[in-house]
PDB file of C-alpha atoms in Angstrom:
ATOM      1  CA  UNK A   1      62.292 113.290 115.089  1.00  0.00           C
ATOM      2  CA  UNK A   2      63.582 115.853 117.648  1.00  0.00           C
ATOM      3  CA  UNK A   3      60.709 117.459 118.628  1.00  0.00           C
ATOM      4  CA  UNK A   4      58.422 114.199 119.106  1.00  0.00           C
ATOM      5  CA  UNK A   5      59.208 112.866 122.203  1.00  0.00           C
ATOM      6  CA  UNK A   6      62.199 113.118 124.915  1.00  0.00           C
ATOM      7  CA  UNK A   7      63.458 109.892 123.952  1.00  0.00           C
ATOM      8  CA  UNK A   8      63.457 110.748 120.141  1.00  0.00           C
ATOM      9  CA  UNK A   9      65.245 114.102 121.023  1.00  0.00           C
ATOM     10  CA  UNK A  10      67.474 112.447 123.281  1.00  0.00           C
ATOM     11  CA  UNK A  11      68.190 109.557 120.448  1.00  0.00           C
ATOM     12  CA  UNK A  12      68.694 112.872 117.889  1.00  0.00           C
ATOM     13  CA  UNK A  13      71.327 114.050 120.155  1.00  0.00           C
ATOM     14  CA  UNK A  14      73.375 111.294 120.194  1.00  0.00           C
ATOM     15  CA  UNK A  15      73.278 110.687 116.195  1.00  0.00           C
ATOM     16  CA  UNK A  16      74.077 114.554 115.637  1.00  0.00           C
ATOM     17  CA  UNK A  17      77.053 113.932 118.178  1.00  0.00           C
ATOM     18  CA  UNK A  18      77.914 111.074 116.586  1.00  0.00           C
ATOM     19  CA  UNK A  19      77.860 112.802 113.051  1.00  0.00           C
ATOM     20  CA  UNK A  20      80.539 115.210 114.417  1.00  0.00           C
ATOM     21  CA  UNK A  21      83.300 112.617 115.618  1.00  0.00           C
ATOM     22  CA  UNK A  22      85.852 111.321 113.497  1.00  0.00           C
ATOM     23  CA  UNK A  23      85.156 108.878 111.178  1.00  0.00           C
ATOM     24  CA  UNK A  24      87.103 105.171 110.748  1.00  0.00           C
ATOM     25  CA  UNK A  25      87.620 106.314 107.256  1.00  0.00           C
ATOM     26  CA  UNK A  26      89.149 109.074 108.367  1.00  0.00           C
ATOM     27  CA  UNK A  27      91.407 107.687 111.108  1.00  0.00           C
ATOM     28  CA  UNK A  28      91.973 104.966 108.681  1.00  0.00           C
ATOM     29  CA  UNK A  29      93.523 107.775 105.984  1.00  0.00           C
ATOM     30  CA  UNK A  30      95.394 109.341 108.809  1.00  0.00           C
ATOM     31  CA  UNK A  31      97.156 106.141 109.778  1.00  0.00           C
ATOM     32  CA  UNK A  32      97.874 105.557 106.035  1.00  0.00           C
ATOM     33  CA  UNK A  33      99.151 108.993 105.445  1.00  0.00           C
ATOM     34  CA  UNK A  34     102.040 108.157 107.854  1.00  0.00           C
ATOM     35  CA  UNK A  35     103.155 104.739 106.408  1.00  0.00           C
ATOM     36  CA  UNK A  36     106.969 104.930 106.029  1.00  0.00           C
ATOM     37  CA  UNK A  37     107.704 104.522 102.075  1.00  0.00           C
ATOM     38  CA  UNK A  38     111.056 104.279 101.185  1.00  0.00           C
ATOM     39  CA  UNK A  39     111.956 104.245 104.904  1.00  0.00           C
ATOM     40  CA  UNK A  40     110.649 107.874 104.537  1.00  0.00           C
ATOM     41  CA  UNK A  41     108.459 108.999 107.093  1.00  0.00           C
ATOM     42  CA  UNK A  42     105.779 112.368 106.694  1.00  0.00           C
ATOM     43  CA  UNK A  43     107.824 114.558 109.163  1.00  0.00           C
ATOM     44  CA  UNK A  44     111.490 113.410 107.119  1.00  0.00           C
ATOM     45  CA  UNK A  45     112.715 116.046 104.998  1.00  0.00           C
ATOM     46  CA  UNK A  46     112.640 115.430 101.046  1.00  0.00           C
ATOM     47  CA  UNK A  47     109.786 113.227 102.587  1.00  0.00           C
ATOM     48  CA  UNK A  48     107.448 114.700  99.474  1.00  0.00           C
ATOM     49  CA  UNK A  49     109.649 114.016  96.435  1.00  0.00           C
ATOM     50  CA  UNK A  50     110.410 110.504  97.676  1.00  0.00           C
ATOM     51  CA  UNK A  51     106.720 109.839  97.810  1.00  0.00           C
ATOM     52  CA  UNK A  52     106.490 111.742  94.446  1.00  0.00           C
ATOM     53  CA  UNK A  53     108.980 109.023  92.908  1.00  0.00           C
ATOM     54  CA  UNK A  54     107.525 105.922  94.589  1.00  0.00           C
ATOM     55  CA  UNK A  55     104.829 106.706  92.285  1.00  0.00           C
ATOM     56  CA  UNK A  56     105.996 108.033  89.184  1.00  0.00           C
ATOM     57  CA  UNK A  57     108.125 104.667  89.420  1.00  0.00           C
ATOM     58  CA  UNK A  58     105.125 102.391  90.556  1.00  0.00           C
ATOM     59  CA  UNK A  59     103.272 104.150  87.402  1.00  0.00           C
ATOM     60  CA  UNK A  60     106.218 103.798  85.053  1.00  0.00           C
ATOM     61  CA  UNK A  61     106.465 100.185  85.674  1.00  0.00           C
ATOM     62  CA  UNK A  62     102.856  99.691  85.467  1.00  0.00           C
ATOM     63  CA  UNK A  63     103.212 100.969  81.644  1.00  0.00           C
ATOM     64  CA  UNK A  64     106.183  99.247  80.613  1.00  0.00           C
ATOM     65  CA  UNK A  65     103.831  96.291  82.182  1.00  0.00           C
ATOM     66  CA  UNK A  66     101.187  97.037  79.370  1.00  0.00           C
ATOM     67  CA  UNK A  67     103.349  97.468  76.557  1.00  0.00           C
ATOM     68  CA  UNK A  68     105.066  93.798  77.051  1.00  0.00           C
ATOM     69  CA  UNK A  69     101.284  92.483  77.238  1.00  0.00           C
ATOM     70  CA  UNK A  70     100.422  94.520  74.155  1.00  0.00           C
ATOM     71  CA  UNK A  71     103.268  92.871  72.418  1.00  0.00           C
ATOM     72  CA  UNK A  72     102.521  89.760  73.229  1.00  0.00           C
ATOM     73  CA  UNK A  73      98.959  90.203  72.004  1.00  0.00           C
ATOM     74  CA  UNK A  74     100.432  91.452  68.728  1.00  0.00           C
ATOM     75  CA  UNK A  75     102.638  88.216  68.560  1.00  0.00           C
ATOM     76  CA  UNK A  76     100.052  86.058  69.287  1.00  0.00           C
ATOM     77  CA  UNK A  77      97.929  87.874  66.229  1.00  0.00           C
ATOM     78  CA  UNK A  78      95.186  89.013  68.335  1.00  0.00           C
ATOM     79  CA  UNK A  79      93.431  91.635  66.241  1.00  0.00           C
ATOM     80  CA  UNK A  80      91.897  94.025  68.519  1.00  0.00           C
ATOM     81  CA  UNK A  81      94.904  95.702  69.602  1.00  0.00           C
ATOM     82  CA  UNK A  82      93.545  98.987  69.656  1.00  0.00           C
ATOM     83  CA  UNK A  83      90.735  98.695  71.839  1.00  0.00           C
ATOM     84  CA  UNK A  84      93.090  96.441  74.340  1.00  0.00           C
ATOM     85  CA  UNK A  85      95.835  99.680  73.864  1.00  0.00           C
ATOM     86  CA  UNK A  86      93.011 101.902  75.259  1.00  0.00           C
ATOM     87  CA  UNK A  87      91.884  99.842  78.157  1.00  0.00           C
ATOM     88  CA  UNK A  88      95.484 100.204  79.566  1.00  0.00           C
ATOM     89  CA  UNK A  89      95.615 103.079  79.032  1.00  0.00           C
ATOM     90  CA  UNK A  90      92.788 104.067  80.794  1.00  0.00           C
ATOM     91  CA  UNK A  91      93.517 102.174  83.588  1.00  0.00           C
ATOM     92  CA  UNK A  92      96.507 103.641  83.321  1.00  0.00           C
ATOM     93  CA  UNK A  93      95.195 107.221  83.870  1.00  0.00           C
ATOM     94  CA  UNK A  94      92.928 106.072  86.448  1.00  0.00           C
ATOM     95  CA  UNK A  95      95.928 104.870  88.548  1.00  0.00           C
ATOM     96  CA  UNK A  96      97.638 108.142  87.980  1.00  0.00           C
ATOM     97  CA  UNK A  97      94.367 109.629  89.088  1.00  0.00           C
ATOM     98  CA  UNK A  98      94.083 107.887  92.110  1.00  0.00           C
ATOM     99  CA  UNK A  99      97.419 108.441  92.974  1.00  0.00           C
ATOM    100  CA  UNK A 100      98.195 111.542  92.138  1.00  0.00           C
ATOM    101  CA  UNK A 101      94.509 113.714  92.548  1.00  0.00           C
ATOM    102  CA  UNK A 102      95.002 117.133  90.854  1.00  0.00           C
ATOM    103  CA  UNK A 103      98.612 116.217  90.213  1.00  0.00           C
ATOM    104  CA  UNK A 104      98.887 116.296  93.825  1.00  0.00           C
ATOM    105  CA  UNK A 105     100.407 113.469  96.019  1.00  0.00           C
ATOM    106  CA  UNK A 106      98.164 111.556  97.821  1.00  0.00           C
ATOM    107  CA  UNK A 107     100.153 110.413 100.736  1.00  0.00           C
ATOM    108  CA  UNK A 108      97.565 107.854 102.246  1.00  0.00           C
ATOM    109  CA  UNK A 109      96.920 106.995  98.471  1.00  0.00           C
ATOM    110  CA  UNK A 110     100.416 106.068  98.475  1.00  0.00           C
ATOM    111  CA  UNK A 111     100.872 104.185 101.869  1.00  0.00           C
ATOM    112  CA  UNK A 112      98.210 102.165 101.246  1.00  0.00           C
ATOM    113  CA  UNK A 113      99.891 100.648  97.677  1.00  0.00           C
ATOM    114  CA  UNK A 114     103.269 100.729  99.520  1.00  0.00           C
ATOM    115  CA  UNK A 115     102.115  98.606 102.143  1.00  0.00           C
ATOM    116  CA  UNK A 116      99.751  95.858  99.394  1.00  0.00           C
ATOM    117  CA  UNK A 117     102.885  95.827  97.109  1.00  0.00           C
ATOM    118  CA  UNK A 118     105.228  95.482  99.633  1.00  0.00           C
ATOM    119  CA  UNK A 119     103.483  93.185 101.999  1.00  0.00           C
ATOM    120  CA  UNK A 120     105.784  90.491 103.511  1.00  0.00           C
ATOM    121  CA  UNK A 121     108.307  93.220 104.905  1.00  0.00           C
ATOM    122  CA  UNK A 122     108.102  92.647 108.502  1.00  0.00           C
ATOM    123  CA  UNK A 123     107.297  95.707 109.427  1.00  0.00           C
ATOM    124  CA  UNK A 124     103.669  96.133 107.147  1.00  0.00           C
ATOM    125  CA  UNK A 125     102.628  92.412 108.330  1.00  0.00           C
ATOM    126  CA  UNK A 126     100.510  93.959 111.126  1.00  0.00           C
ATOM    127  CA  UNK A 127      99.198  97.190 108.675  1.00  0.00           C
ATOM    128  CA  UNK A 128      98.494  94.753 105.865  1.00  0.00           C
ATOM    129  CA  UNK A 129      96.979  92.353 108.355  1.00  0.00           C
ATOM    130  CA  UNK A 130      94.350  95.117 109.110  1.00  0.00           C
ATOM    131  CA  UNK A 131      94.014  96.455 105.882  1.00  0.00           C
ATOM    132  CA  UNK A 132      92.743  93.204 104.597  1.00  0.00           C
ATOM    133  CA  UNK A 133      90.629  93.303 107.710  1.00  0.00           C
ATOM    134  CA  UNK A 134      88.741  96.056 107.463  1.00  0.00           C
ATOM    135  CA  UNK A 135      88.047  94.770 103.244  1.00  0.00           C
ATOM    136  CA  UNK A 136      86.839  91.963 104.918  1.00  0.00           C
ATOM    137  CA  UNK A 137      84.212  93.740 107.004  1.00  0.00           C
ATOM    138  CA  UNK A 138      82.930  95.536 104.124  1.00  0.00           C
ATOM    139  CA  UNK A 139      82.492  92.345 102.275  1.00  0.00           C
ATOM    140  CA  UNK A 140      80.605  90.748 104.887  1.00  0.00           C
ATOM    141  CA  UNK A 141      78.396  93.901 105.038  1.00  0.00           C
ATOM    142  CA  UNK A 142      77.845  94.002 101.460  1.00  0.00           C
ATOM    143  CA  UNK A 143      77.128  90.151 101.277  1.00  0.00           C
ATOM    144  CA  UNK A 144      74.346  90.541 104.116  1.00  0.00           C
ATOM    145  CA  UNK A 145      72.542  93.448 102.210  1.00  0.00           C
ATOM    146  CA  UNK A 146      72.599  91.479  99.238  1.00  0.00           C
ATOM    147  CA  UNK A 147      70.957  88.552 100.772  1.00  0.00           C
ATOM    148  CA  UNK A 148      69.086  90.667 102.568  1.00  0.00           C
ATOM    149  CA  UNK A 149      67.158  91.977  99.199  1.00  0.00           C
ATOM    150  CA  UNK A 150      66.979  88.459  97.584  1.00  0.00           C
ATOM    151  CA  UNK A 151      65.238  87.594 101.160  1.00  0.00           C
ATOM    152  CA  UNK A 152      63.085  90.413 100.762  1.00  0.00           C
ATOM    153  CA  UNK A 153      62.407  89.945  96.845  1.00  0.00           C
ATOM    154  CA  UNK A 154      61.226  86.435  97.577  1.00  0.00           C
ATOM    155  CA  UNK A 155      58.821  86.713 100.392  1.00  0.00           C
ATOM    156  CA  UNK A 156      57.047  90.737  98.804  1.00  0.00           C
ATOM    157  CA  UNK A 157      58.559  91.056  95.543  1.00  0.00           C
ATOM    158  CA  UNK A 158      58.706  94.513  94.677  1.00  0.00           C
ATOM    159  CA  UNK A 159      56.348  96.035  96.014  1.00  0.00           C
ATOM    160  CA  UNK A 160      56.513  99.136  97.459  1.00  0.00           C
ATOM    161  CA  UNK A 161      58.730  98.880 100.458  1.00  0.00           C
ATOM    162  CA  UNK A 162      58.187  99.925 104.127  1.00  0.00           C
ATOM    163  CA  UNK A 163      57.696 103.959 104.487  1.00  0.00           C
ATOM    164  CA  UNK A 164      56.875 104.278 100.347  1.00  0.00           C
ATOM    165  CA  UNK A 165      59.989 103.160  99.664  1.00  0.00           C
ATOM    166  CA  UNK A 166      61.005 101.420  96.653  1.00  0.00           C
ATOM    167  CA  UNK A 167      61.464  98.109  98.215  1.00  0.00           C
ATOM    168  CA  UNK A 168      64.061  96.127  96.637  1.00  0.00           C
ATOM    169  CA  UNK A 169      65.148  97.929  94.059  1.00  0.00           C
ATOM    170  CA  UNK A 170      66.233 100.406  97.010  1.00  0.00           C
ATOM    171  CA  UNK A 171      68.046  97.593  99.189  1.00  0.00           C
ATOM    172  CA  UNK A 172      69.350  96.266  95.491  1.00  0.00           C
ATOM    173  CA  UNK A 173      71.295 100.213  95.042  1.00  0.00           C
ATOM    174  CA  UNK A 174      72.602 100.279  99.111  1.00  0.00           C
ATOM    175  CA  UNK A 175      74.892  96.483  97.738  1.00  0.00           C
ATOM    176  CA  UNK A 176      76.615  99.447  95.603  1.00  0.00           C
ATOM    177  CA  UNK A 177      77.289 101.620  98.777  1.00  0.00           C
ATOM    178  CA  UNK A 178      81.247 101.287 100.216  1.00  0.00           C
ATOM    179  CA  UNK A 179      82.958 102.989 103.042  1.00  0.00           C
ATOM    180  CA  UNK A 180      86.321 102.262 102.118  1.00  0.00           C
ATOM    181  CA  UNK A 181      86.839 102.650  98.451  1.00  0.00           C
ATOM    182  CA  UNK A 182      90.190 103.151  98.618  1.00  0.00           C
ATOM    183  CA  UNK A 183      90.779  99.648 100.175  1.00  0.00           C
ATOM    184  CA  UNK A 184      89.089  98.292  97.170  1.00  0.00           C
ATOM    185  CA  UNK A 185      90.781 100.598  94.633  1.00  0.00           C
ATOM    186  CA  UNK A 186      93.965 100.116  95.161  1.00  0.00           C
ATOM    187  CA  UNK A 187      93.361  96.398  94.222  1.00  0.00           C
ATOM    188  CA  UNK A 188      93.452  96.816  90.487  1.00  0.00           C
ATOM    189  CA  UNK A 189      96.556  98.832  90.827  1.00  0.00           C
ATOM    190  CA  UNK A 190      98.952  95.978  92.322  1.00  0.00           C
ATOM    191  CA  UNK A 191     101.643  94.395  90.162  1.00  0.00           C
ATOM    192  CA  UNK A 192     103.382  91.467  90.216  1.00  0.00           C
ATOM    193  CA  UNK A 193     105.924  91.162  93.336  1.00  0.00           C
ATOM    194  CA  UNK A 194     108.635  89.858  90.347  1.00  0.00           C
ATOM    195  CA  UNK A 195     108.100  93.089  88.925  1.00  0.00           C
ATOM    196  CA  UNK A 196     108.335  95.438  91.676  1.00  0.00           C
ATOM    197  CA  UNK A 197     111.307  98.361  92.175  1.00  0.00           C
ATOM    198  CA  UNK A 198     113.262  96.385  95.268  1.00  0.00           C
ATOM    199  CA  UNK A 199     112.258  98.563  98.324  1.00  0.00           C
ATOM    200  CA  UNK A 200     115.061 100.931  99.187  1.00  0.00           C
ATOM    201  CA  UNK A 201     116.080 100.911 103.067  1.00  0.00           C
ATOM    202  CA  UNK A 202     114.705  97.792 103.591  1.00  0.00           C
ATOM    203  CA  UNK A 203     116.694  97.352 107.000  1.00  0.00           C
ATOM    204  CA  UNK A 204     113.952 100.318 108.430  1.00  0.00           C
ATOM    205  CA  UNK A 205     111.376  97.389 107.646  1.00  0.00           C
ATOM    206  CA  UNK A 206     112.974  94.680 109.213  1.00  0.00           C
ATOM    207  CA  UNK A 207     113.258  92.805 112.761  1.00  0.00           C
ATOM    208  CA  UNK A 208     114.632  94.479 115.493  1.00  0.00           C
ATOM    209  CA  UNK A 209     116.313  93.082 118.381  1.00  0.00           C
TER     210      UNK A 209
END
């Protein structure tokens, strides 16, 4: 592309300039990363270990969560306990994985569930507000590619595409492509709000006058 015309190397330019400025996902992890939790912000000392035991308490309560709902199952005489047993506790090791990469604290990791779980403080209104934004742009992206290959499917099939490409079954695998996984993730880790730890400093999350 850069060596065919000016305007192609002018156009290559740009996109190799582009490729070297931040990313949204990356300002987006940034901003996350310095979410107060606990009214604790990044630069506060003992900032780390009260990160460290947002989580471990987030993840504690998340397994005494499973184990009342594999009770019940067992008084209800549902008879694939075992199998339900190991879905928890895979998703319990994914959320521990997420969280805590490498046994390492993800701070942004963290922000981001602090802010979902804790959502009606004053304070995270806004940061929720464009959270739940940004998942919404995704979804509208991913809803226009996939009626964008059912458009395609219908008026060529599946055919080889444009270029030799594989047509549909290549604009079928991009609806799979997302930017913000984390945004998504973090979804299936949310508990109840009757069940959550109550936040501690809330006043640093309040009004102000």
């Amino acid at each position: 592309m850069a060596d065919e015309s000016e305007s192609s190397r002018a156009a290559y330019q740009r996109l190799v300039k582009v490729s070297e400025e931040t990313t949204i996902r990356e300002e987006l992890r940034t901003w996350l990363s310095r979410t107060p939790i606990h009214g604790s912000s990044p630069d506060d000392d003992g900032d780390e270990a009260v990160v460290r035991n947002f989580v471990e308490e987030h993840l504690a309560t998340t397994s005494a969560l499973h184990e009342s709902a594999l009770q019940h199952f067992a008084d209800i005489g549902q008879t694939d306990i075992e199998k339900i047993g190991a879905r928890f506790a895979a998703s319990l090791e994914g959320a521990r994985e997420f969280l805590l990469p490498d046994g390492q604290v993800d701070r942004a990791r963290a922000g981001l569930l602090f802010i979902e779980s804790y959502r009606d403080l004053p304070l995270l209104a806004w940061p929720r507000a464009l959270v739940d934004s940004v998942v919404e742009m995704e979804q509208s992206m991913l809803l226009f590619r996939t009626h964008h290959a059912r458009m395609v499917e219908r008026m060529i099939g599946r055919r080889v595409g444009t270029g030799g490409s594989s047509g549909v079954d290549y604009l079928d695998a991009t609806t799979k492509m997302r930017i913000f996984t984390d945004l998504w993730a973090v979804r299936t880790l949310l508990i109840k709000r009757s069940e959550l730890p109550p936040v501690k400093k809330p006043e640093a999350y309040g009004f102000r006058g």
